[in-house]
XYZ file of C-alpha atoms in Angstrom:
379
model
C 34.210 -48.664 -14.958
C 35.031 -48.371 -18.625
C 35.524 -45.154 -20.527
C 31.985 -45.222 -21.915
C 30.557 -45.834 -18.440
C 32.423 -42.844 -17.039
C 31.308 -40.711 -19.983
C 27.657 -41.732 -19.599
C 27.741 -41.305 -15.820
C 29.223 -37.816 -16.147
C 26.468 -36.863 -18.597
C 23.801 -38.191 -16.242
C 25.227 -36.474 -13.160
C 25.617 -33.128 -14.938
C 22.035 -33.061 -16.158
C 20.813 -34.502 -12.873
C 22.329 -31.533 -11.071
C 20.856 -29.090 -13.574
C 17.318 -30.489 -13.493
C 17.447 -30.841 -9.707
C 18.388 -27.185 -9.362
C 15.586 -26.070 -11.691
C 12.896 -28.209 -10.044
C 14.019 -27.312 -6.527
C 13.836 -23.628 -7.396
C 10.309 -24.056 -8.797
C 9.081 -25.898 -5.697
C 10.962 -23.547 -3.384
C 9.522 -20.403 -4.961
C 5.974 -21.765 -4.647
C 6.598 -22.623 -1.018
C 8.391 -19.351 -0.293
C 5.592 -17.155 -1.664
C 2.989 -18.663 0.677
C 5.418 -18.624 3.602
C 6.409 -15.016 2.926
C 2.793 -13.828 3.044
C 2.176 -15.733 6.263
C 5.289 -14.608 8.148
C 5.378 -11.005 6.985
C 1.685 -10.551 7.777
C 2.475 -11.836 11.272
C 5.132 -9.143 11.664
C 8.156 -11.447 11.413
C 11.475 -10.291 10.023
C 13.187 -11.314 6.810
C 15.671 -13.515 8.680
C 12.826 -15.666 10.031
C 11.532 -16.076 6.481
C 14.975 -17.119 5.216
C 15.409 -19.593 8.075
C 11.987 -21.174 7.565
C 12.473 -21.575 3.821
C 15.941 -23.072 4.386
C 14.510 -25.594 6.843
C 11.888 -26.606 4.286
C 14.512 -27.327 1.606
C 15.451 -30.916 2.674
C 11.856 -32.094 2.251
C 11.640 -30.375 -1.143
C 14.940 -31.905 -2.283
C 13.776 -35.378 -1.202
C 10.665 -34.944 -3.309
C 12.491 -33.597 -6.367
C 15.555 -35.861 -6.686
C 13.779 -39.007 -8.013
C 11.933 -36.897 -10.581
C 15.058 -35.093 -11.755
C 16.918 -38.433 -11.990
C 14.218 -39.753 -14.327
C 14.245 -36.603 -16.467
C 18.048 -36.678 -16.701
C 18.096 -40.316 -17.840
C 15.452 -39.719 -20.523
C 17.220 -36.586 -21.758
C 20.620 -38.304 -21.965
C 19.204 -41.394 -23.680
C 17.370 -39.246 -26.218
C 20.470 -37.183 -26.951
C 22.730 -40.240 -27.298
C 20.219 -41.830 -29.643
C 19.781 -38.665 -31.690
C 23.544 -38.324 -32.137
C 23.860 -42.064 -32.986
C 26.206 -42.637 -30.046
C 24.074 -45.507 -28.762
C 24.134 -47.129 -32.201
C 27.937 -46.897 -32.324
C 28.330 -48.309 -28.820
C 25.944 -51.200 -29.439
C 27.642 -51.995 -32.742
C 30.881 -52.590 -30.806
C 29.186 -55.400 -28.876
C 27.591 -53.591 -25.929
C 24.319 -55.265 -25.011
C 21.432 -53.146 -23.664
C 22.126 -54.521 -20.182
C 25.801 -53.542 -20.524
C 24.846 -50.021 -21.603
C 22.639 -49.743 -18.517
C 25.544 -50.317 -16.118
C 26.288 -46.597 -15.744
C 22.561 -45.878 -15.383
C 22.405 -48.406 -12.546
C 25.320 -46.688 -10.779
C 23.662 -43.319 -11.324
C 20.387 -44.609 -9.869
C 22.162 -46.014 -6.820
C 23.819 -42.634 -6.232
C 20.397 -40.980 -6.344
C 19.027 -43.609 -3.930
C 21.829 -42.972 -1.432
C 21.215 -39.226 -1.572
C 17.476 -39.626 -0.989
C 18.094 -42.176 1.778
C 20.300 -39.703 3.654
C 17.606 -37.070 3.299
C 14.768 -39.392 4.342
C 16.494 -40.960 7.353
C 18.441 -38.017 8.775
C 18.216 -34.567 7.203
C 14.447 -34.250 6.723
C 13.576 -35.398 10.293
C 16.225 -33.098 11.778
C 14.983 -30.141 9.735
C 11.417 -30.922 10.851
C 12.559 -30.952 14.486
C 14.266 -27.590 14.113
C 11.297 -26.161 12.198
C 8.938 -27.282 14.967
C 11.070 -25.521 17.592
C 11.281 -22.318 15.561
C 7.521 -22.332 14.959
C 6.995 -22.556 18.714
C 9.355 -19.617 19.260
C 7.566 -17.571 16.590
C 4.242 -18.382 18.244
C 5.567 -17.122 21.578
C 6.774 -13.964 19.856
C 3.348 -13.496 18.295
C 1.732 -13.925 21.722
C 3.913 -11.186 23.138
C 3.189 -9.026 20.091
C -0.569 -8.974 20.659
C -0.148 -8.150 24.364
C 0.406 -4.409 24.036
C -1.362 -2.119 26.457
C -3.361 0.876 25.302
C -3.678 -0.180 21.653
C -6.428 -1.732 19.576
C -4.837 -4.757 17.911
C -6.181 -6.980 15.128
C -4.143 -10.206 15.139
C -6.387 -11.720 12.442
C -9.313 -10.448 10.378
C -12.477 -10.214 12.455
C -10.790 -10.193 15.879
C -9.980 -6.982 17.778
C -8.279 -6.908 21.172
C -7.732 -4.012 23.582
C -5.916 -4.108 26.935
C -5.876 -1.000 29.121
C -2.750 -1.967 31.066
C -0.509 -4.906 31.956
C 0.879 -5.265 35.479
C 4.451 -6.403 36.165
C 2.980 -9.740 37.312
C 1.445 -10.271 33.844
C -2.149 -9.485 34.779
C -4.165 -7.904 31.956
C -6.483 -5.169 33.199
C -9.719 -4.032 31.518
C -9.787 -6.359 28.523
C -11.987 -5.857 25.460
C -12.213 -8.615 22.812
C -14.438 -8.457 19.729
C -14.908 -11.567 17.571
C -16.939 -11.052 14.377
C -15.669 -14.018 12.368
C -18.900 -15.998 12.679
C -21.402 -15.272 9.917
C -24.444 -15.625 12.201
C -23.397 -13.518 15.180
C -20.926 -10.985 16.585
C -19.539 -11.508 20.069
C -17.902 -9.019 22.437
C -16.057 -10.104 25.570
C -15.144 -7.691 28.359
C -13.388 -8.431 31.631
C -11.950 -6.453 34.504
C -8.805 -8.565 34.411
C -7.421 -11.533 32.487
C -4.437 -13.886 32.323
C -2.625 -15.757 29.561
C -2.434 -19.430 30.548
C -0.334 -21.781 28.453
C -1.734 -25.278 27.907
C -0.521 -28.311 25.974
C -2.581 -27.380 22.922
C -2.665 -23.586 22.789
C -2.556 -20.468 25.002
C -5.822 -19.635 26.772
C -7.051 -16.146 27.639
C -8.675 -16.596 31.068
C -10.946 -13.608 31.763
C -12.242 -12.811 35.261
C -15.340 -10.789 36.266
C -16.649 -9.926 32.837
C -19.498 -10.252 30.381
C -20.350 -11.657 26.946
C -22.504 -9.703 24.494
C -23.796 -11.713 21.554
C -25.620 -10.056 18.642
C -27.537 -12.457 16.378
C -27.694 -11.421 12.721
C -30.782 -13.524 12.093
C -33.000 -12.310 14.952
C -31.197 -8.979 15.504
C -31.407 -9.649 19.213
C -28.604 -9.231 21.723
C -27.940 -11.561 24.630
C -25.942 -10.454 27.667
C -24.197 -12.912 29.985
C -21.967 -12.198 32.966
C -19.315 -14.566 34.240
C -16.888 -14.869 37.097
C -14.282 -16.552 34.907
C -14.202 -17.554 31.251
C -11.495 -19.116 29.047
C -11.076 -18.001 25.435
C -9.063 -20.318 23.174
C -6.330 -18.424 21.345
C -5.473 -21.321 19.009
C -7.441 -19.719 16.166
C -5.371 -16.561 16.573
C -2.043 -18.153 17.436
C -1.256 -21.587 15.961
C -0.320 -24.128 18.599
C 3.101 -25.711 18.291
C 4.658 -27.866 20.974
C 8.438 -28.034 20.446
C 8.688 -31.123 22.628
C 5.828 -32.969 20.923
C 6.635 -36.456 19.671
C 6.035 -36.943 15.961
C 6.944 -39.717 13.576
C 8.036 -37.282 10.872
C 10.249 -35.411 13.336
C 12.114 -38.518 14.509
C 15.156 -39.876 12.713
C 15.082 -43.499 11.638
C 17.573 -44.385 14.368
C 15.236 -42.893 16.958
C 12.363 -44.928 15.519
C 14.413 -48.121 15.581
C 15.289 -47.446 19.229
C 11.738 -46.309 19.999
C 11.050 -45.868 23.684
C 7.938 -47.161 25.373
C 6.249 -43.745 25.325
C 6.680 -43.421 21.561
C 5.455 -46.971 20.993
C 2.405 -46.378 23.156
C 1.671 -43.051 21.472
C 1.943 -44.112 17.827
C 1.803 -47.903 17.937
C 4.428 -50.404 16.835
C 2.692 -50.962 13.467
C 2.755 -47.257 12.590
C 6.414 -46.945 13.551
C 7.289 -49.980 11.428
C 5.291 -48.556 8.517
C 7.109 -45.208 8.777
C 10.492 -46.951 8.694
C 9.565 -49.032 5.643
C 8.162 -45.940 3.932
C 11.512 -44.205 4.363
C 13.302 -47.280 3.024
C 11.056 -47.771 -0.003
C 10.483 -44.190 -1.171
C 14.132 -43.534 -2.177
C 14.052 -46.626 -4.427
C 12.131 -44.509 -6.933
C 15.425 -42.698 -7.497
C 16.684 -45.959 -9.044
C 13.484 -47.119 -10.743
C 12.919 -43.828 -12.587
C 16.277 -43.711 -14.425
C 16.150 -47.428 -15.238
C 12.656 -47.201 -16.711
C 13.432 -44.023 -18.623
C 16.666 -45.245 -20.186
C 15.467 -48.800 -20.884
C 12.304 -47.570 -22.608
C 14.314 -45.414 -24.994
C 16.630 -48.330 -25.817
C 13.662 -50.085 -27.422
C 13.433 -47.529 -30.192
C 16.973 -47.688 -31.514
C 17.961 -44.982 -33.976
C 15.197 -43.116 -35.786
C 15.247 -39.937 -37.848
C 11.805 -39.153 -36.445
C 13.007 -39.126 -32.848
C 11.850 -41.112 -29.844
C 8.717 -39.227 -28.924
C 6.664 -42.413 -28.575
C 9.267 -44.015 -26.341
C 9.482 -40.862 -24.212
C 5.699 -40.845 -23.825
C 5.812 -44.536 -22.884
C 8.505 -43.851 -20.268
C 6.406 -41.077 -18.736
C 3.388 -43.380 -18.733
C 5.330 -46.131 -16.965
C 6.516 -43.736 -14.259
C 2.940 -42.522 -13.779
C 1.862 -46.159 -13.446
C 4.539 -46.718 -10.788
C 3.286 -43.669 -8.870
C -0.281 -44.979 -9.123
C 0.835 -48.270 -7.589
C 2.582 -46.294 -4.860
C -0.598 -44.324 -4.131
C -2.635 -47.536 -3.997
C -0.143 -49.068 -1.573
C -0.259 -45.961 0.619
C -4.044 -46.129 0.720
C -3.925 -49.800 1.675
C -1.523 -49.075 4.535
C -3.786 -46.360 5.914
C -6.502 -48.982 6.228
C -4.215 -51.695 7.574
C -0.719 -50.911 8.875
C 0.172 -54.592 8.573
C 0.341 -54.201 4.786
C 3.690 -52.386 4.982
C 5.176 -54.791 2.422
C 3.033 -53.192 -0.305
C 5.327 -50.158 -0.119
C 7.918 -52.157 -2.074
C 5.522 -53.130 -4.884
C 6.333 -50.022 -7.009
C 10.044 -50.883 -6.928
C 9.401 -54.559 -7.732
C 7.086 -53.589 -10.588
C 9.603 -51.077 -11.937
C 12.465 -53.579 -11.862
C 10.300 -56.191 -13.570
C 9.312 -53.807 -16.369
C 12.949 -52.728 -16.760
C 14.011 -56.358 -17.148
C 11.305 -56.921 -19.766
C 12.341 -53.808 -21.684
C 15.995 -54.874 -21.719
C 14.940 -58.338 -22.903
C 13.053 -56.782 -25.816
C 15.858 -54.305 -26.562
C 18.306 -57.214 -26.914
C 15.939 -58.880 -29.408
C 14.913 -56.187 -31.895
C 13.212 -58.682 -34.238
C 10.934 -59.881 -31.445
C 10.231 -56.280 -30.497
C 9.265 -55.445 -34.095
C 6.983 -58.479 -34.313
C 5.201 -57.488 -31.118
C 4.857 -53.916 -32.377
C 3.465 -55.136 -35.709
C 1.045 -57.461 -33.941
C -0.225 -54.650 -31.753
C -0.633 -52.429 -34.806
C -2.582 -55.192 -36.547
C -4.921 -55.680 -33.612
C -5.539 -51.938 -33.324
C -6.394 -51.786 -37.022
C -8.911 -54.645 -36.957
C -12.564 -53.610 -37.302
C -14.662 -54.018 -34.157
């Protein structure tokens, strides 16, 4: 790489790191506030909060890096143009495509970083987060099983247990559920057991009754039972640490998918997930290329490059719209996985067109004048 390439790449990487840090902090704070309320209200300690927010960082970084790469490229291009550095470089014989060499290297670095996150770090963090959520759920289950106390695990639900035997039998259970707007329900049982199932823990009550008070008729119904199961999933979220999930599996695990995973998710869905992980990081290359190439069209101007910056933002939004359309098409038909690469193909095509116009300023001015003429014509 030449001296100018190294200079431009260093500028891009410095601002890329700065904007990434700022955007990650913004996303992380928004995520942390909601997570803090949830965990602290559940009685969890600060260390659990720190661990959960740390495990959520890889997914946030994967989301932010392509955006920060685009912002860095636009910022650097605007600054180089404002300080006439681009004019000086191009006057020495550098074509727009030659100027873009460092931007291409920068985009490839961003792609590699996002690829590592998408294929390895994000799935591993999801696996660990799933396990920790299951452990927290078990802790919450033990927390609500305290004898001799009225406990309110969530608003509208009150639980009382007279005593708990060494064998885990709950004696003299009282459970009030007033979350429904049409009725209040009270469950009582002489004894009960916590039974773990694949979906969520169940409170199995034996020899008890159900009292239901209707708010509309103001009548109470009374039902006795020999055994009754109350689903605790609404009180304690169900998390299976061993559950198979596409987002929790690394790409290598998906490529070497076992029969049980193929039967559970389907070969088409696994293939779509792999292609999604391959195509999404390409936005880390497309964004910087579009941003920098769009600003090369303007050349030097005392009035700045606000129109070119707005055009670059519009092009990136258009790329994201194509990505959303492709995602919607895949949800309807998993065989359309190839549409995931359309945003990258479109972005590269537009970048090539922009560089073609930047290398021919007279043609670019004629097109701009023609567009201005057509806009000014009376309807």
